[in-house]
Coordinates of C-alpha atoms and ligand atoms in Angstrom, one line a residue:
X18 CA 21.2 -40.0 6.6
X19 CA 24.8 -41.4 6.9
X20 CA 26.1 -41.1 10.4
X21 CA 29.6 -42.8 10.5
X22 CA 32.8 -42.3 11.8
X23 CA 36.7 -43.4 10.6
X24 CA 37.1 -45.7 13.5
X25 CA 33.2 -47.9 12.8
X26 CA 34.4 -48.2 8.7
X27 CA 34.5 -51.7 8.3
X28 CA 35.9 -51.4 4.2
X29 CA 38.5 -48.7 4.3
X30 CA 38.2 -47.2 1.7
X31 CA 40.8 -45.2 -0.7
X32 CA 40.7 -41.0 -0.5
X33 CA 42.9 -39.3 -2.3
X34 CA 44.4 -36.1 -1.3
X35 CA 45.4 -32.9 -3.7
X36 CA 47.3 -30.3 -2.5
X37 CA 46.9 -27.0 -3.8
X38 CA 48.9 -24.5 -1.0
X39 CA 46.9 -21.9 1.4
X40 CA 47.6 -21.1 5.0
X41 CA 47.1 -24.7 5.7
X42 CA 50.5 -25.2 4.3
X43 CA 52.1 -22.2 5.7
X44 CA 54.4 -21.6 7.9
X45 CA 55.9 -19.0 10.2
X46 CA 59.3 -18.1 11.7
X47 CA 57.7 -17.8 15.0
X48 CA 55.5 -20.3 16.7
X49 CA 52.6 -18.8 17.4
X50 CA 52.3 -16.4 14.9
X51 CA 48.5 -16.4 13.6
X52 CA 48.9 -13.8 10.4
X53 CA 52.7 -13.6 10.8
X54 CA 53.6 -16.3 7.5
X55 CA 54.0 -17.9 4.5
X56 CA 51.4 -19.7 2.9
X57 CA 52.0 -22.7 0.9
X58 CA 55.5 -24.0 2.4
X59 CA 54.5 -27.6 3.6
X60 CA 54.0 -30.6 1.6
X61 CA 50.5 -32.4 1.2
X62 CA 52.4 -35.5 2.5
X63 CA 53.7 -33.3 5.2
X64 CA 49.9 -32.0 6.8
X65 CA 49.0 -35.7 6.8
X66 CA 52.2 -36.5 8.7
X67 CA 50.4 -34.1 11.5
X68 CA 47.5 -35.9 11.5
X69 CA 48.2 -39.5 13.5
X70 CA 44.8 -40.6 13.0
X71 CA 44.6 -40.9 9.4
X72 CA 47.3 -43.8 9.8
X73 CA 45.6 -45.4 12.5
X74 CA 43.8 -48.9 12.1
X75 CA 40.6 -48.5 10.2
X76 CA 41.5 -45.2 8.4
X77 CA 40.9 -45.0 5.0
X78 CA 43.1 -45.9 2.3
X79 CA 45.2 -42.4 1.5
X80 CA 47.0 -41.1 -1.6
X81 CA 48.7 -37.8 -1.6
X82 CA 49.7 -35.5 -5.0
X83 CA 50.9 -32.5 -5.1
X84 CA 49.0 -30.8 -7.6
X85 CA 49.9 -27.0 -7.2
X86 CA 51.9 -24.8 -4.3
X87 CA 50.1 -21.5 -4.2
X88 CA 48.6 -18.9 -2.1
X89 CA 44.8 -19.3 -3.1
X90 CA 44.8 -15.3 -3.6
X91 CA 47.1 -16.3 -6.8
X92 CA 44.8 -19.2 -7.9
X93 CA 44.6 -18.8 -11.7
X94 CA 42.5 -20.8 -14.4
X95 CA 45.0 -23.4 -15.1
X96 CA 45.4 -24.6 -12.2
X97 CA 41.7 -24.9 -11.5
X98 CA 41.2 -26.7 -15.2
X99 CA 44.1 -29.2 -14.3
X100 CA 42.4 -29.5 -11.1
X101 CA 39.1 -30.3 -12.1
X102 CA 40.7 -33.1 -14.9
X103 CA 42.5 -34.8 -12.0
X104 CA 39.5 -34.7 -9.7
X105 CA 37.5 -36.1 -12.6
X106 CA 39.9 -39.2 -13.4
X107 CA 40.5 -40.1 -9.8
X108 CA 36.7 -39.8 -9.5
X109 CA 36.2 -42.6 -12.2
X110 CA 38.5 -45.5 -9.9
X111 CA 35.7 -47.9 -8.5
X112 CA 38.5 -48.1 -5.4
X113 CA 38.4 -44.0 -4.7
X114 CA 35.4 -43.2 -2.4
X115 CA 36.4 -39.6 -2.5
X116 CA 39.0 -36.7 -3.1
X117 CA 40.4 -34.2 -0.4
X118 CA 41.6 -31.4 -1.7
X119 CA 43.4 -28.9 0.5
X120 CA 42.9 -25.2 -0.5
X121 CA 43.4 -21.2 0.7
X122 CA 40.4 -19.9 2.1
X123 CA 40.6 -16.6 0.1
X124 CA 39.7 -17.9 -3.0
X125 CA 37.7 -21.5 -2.0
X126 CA 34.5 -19.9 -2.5
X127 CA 35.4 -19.3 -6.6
X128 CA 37.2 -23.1 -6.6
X129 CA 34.2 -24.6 -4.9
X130 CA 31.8 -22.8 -7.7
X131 CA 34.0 -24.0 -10.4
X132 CA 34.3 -27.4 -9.6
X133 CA 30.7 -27.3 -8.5
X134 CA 29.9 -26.1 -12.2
X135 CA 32.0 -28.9 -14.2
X136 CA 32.3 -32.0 -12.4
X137 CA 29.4 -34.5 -12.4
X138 CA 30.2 -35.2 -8.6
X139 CA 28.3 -38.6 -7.8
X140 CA 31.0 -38.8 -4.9
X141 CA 32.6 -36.1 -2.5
X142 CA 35.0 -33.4 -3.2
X143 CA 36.2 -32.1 -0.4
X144 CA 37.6 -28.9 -0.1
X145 CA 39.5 -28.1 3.0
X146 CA 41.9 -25.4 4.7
X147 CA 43.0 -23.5 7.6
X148 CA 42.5 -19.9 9.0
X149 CA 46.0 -20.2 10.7
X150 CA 49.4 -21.9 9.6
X151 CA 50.6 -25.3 10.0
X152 CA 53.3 -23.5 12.8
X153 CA 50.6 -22.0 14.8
X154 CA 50.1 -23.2 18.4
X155 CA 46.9 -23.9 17.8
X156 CA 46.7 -24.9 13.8
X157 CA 43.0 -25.9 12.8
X158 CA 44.3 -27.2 9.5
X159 CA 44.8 -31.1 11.5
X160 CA 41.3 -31.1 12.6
X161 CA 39.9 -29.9 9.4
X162 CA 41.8 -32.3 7.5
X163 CA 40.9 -35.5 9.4
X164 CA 37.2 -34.3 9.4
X165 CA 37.7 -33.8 5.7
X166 CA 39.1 -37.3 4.9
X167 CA 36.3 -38.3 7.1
X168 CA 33.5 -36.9 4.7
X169 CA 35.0 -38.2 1.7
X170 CA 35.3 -41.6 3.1
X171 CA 31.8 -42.0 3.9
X172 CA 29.5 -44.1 1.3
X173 CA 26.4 -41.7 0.4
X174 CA 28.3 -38.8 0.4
X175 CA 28.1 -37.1 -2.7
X176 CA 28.6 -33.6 -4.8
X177 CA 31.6 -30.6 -4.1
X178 CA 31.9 -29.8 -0.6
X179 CA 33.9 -27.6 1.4
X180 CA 35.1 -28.7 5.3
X181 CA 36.2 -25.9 7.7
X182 CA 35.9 -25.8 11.6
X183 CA 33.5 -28.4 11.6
X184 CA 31.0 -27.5 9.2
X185 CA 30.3 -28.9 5.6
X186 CA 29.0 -26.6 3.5
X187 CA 28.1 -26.7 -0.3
X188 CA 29.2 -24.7 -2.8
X189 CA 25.8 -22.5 -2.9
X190 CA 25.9 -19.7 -0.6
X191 CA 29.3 -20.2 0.6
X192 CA 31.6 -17.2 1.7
X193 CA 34.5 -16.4 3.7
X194 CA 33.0 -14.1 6.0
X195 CA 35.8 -13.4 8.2
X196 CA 39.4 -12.4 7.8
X197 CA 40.6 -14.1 11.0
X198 CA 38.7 -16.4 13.0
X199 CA 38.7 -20.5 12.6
X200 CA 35.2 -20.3 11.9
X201 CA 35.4 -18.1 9.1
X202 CA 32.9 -19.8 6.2
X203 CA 29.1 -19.3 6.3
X204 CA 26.4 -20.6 4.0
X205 CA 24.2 -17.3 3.8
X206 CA 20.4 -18.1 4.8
X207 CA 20.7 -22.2 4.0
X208 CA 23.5 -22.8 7.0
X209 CA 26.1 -25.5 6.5
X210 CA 24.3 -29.0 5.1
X211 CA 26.0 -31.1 8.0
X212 CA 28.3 -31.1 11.1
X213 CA 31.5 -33.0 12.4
X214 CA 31.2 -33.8 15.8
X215 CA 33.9 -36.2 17.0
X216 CA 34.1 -37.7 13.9
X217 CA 30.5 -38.2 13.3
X218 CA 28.5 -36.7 10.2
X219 CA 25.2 -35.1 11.5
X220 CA 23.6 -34.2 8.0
X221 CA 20.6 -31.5 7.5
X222 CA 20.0 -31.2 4.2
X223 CA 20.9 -33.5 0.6
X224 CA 24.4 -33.5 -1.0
X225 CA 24.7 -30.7 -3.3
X226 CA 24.5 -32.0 -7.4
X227 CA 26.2 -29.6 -9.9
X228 CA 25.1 -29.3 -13.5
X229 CA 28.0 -31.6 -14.2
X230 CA 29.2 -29.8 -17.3
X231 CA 31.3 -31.7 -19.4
X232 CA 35.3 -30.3 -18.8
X233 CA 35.8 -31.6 -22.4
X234 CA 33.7 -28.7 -23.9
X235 CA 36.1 -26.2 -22.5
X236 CA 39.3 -24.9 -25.1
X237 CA 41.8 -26.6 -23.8
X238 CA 43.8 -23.3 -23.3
X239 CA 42.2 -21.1 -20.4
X240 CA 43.7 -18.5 -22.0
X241 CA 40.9 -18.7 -24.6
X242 CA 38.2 -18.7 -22.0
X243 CA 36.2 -15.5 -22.4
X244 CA 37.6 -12.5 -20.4
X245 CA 34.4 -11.6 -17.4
X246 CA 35.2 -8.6 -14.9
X247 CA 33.5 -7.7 -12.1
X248 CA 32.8 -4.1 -11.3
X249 CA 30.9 -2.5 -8.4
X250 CA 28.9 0.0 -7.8
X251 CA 29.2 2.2 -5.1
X252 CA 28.6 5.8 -3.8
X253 CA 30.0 7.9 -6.0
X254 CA 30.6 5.4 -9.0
X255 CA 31.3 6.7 -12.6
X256 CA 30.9 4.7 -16.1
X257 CA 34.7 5.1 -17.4
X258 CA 36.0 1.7 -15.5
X259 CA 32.9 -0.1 -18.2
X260 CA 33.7 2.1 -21.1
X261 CA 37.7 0.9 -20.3
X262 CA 36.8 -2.9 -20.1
X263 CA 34.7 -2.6 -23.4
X264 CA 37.5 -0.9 -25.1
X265 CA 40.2 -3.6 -23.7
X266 CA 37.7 -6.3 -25.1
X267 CA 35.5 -7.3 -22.0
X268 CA 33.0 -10.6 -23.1
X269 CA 31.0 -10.2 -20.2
X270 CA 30.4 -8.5 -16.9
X271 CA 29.1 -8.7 -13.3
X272 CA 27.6 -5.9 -11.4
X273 CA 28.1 -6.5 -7.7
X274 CA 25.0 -4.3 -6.8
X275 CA 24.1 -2.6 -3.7
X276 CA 21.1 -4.1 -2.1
X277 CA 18.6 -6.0 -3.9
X278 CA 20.1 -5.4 -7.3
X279 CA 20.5 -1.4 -7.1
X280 CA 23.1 0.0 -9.6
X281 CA 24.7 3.8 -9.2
X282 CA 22.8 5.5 -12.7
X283 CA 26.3 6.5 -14.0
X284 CA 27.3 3.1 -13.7
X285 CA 23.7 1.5 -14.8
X286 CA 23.7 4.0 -18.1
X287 CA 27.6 2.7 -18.9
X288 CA 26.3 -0.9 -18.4
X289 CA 23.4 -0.4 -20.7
X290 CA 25.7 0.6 -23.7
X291 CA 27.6 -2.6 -22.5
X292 CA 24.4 -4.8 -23.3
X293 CA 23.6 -2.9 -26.2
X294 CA 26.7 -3.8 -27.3
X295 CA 26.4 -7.5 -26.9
X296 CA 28.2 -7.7 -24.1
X297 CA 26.2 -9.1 -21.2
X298 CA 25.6 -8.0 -17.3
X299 CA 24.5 -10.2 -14.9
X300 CA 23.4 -8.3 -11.6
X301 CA 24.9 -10.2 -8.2
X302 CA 24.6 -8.7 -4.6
X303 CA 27.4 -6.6 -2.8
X304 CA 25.4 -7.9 0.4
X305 CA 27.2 -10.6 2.4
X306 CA 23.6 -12.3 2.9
X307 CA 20.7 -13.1 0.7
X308 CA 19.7 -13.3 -3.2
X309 CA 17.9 -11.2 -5.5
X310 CA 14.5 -11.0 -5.5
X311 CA 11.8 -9.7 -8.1
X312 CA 12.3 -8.1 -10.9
X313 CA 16.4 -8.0 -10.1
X314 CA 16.6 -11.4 -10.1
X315 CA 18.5 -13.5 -13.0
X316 CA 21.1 -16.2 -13.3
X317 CA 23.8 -14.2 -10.5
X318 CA 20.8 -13.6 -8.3
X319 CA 22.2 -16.2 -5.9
X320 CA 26.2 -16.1 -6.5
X321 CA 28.5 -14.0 -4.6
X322 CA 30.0 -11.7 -7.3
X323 CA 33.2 -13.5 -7.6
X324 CA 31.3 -16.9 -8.4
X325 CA 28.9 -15.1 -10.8
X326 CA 32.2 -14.5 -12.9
X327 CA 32.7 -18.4 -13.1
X328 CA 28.9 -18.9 -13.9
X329 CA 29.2 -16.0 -16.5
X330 CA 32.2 -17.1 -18.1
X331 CA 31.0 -20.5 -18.6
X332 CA 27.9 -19.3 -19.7
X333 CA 29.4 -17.7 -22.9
X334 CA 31.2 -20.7 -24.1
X335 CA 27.9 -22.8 -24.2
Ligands
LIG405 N1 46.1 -16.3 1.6 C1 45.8 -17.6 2.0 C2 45.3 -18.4 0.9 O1 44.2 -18.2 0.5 C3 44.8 -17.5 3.1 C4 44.3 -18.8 3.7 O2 44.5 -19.9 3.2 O3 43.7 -18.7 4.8 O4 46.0 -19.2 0.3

């Protein structure tokens, strides 16, 4: 397992840094202010300026581009296609060891699944952010970003990963679990796949390998990607939302079910005529833990809702 920190590198090596927004770019009118701000304010150049280390003797190599300036809740299929196409290219130099790219938290769980889903990742993607602004008195973007840069710097590492208050986690599993603290990711039953400790990767499982579909197969416009929803079912749900989203020309949907896979029958008869239809369902969990089990299992059965849409949407343009 590769145990190695900036400062015992001997080859720095080049990581290149994409900047996308999020709270680890934001910044507020008062020091101090945790929930208080704007996100994506500060330059990608600017967060590294706040990290000494990565400028220190025996750093990696580091290239900076600003690729978008959004708050992640806004993130939108072009920017994640011209994401991926960049990540792929710089992923092709023999000098790059690895790409950092700094993220919101709201939406990482969807980029990580989408990037997870089209890039052949034979090296690290990093994705990194921060629960509080760049302003904050205590801001854990810094940290996070150093012990990003760290990951993708190290030889062996490999596949989309995402690097928040210490932990590494893949894009399996992975959730924002909490609306305020630092440590605010988990990795459902699996747990993170490795730890930062003072600069020092402690790894417990192998890098996460995506299908590495090929971006080329995708229409070039996103707006021609097929339209997936997500509804949910819940005490008390009705059938008219699915009836609506067939009518308005729905390709595919995702029930986020109660439980293991449970669907209100108002909803479950509505989705029914949806599959009769042609247009298909896959079932995902409403729970913040676990996957599907038996009979409700299928392709969702171990995707949060929100990256079963990605895995659905990508599914109908095979
Ligand atoms: N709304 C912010 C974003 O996702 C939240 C964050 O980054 O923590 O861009």
């Amino acid at each position: 397992m590769p145990s190695i920190s900036l400062a015992e590198r001997s080859t720095p090596a080049t990581v290149v840094i994409l900047g996308t927004g999020g709270t680890i770019a934001g910044t507020s009118a008062r020091p101090g202010d945790n929930v208080g701000y704007t996100a994506a304010q500060r330059s990608v150049q600017d967060l590294l300026a706040a990290v000494p280390a990565l400028a220190a003797p025996g750093a990696p190599g580091i290239e900076a581009e600003q690729l978008a300036q959004l708050d992640s809740k806004d993130m939108d299929h072009a920017t994640w296609l011209a994401l991926a196409q960049r990540v792929q290219q710089l992923l092709a130099r023999p000098e790059v060891s690895g790409v950092v790219i700094t993220h919101g938290t709201d939406t990482l769980e969807e980029t990580a699944w989408w990037l997870h889903s089209v890039l052949a990742a034979p090296k690290p993607v990093v994705l990194v952010a921060a629960m509080r602004p760049a302003t904050a008195l205590a801001a854990d973007g810094p940290q996070n970003l150093l012990d990003a840069v760290t990951v993708a710097a190290t030889p062996g590492v490999a596949g989309v990963l995402a690097v928040l208050a210490g932990q590494v986690f893949g894009a399996t599993g992975l959730r924002k679990a909490h609306t305020y603290r630092t440590q605010a990711f988990t990795a459902g039953d699996g747990g993170p796949i490795a730890v930062l400790e003072e600069g020092q990767l402690r790894q417990f499982r192998a890098w996460p390998q995506g299908p590495g579909r090929a971006l080329d197969r995708l229409p070039a416009r996103p707006q021609d990607w097929p339209w997936v929803e997500i509804v949910s079912s819940h005490a008390g749900a009705r059938g008219d939302g699915v009836r609506a989203l067939l009518a308005a020309g729905v390709r595919g949907l995702v029930v986020a079910s109660t439980g293991n896979g449970t669907v209100h029958r108002e909803l479950e008869a509505a989705l029914a005529s949806a599959q009769a239809a042609g247009v298909p369902v896959w079932r995902a969990t409403r729970c913040a833990d676990g996957v599907l089990i038996g009979a409700a299992a299928g392709p969702a059965a171990a995707l949060s809702p929100w990256q079963a849409r990605v895995a659905l949407m990508l599914s109908l343009l095979d």
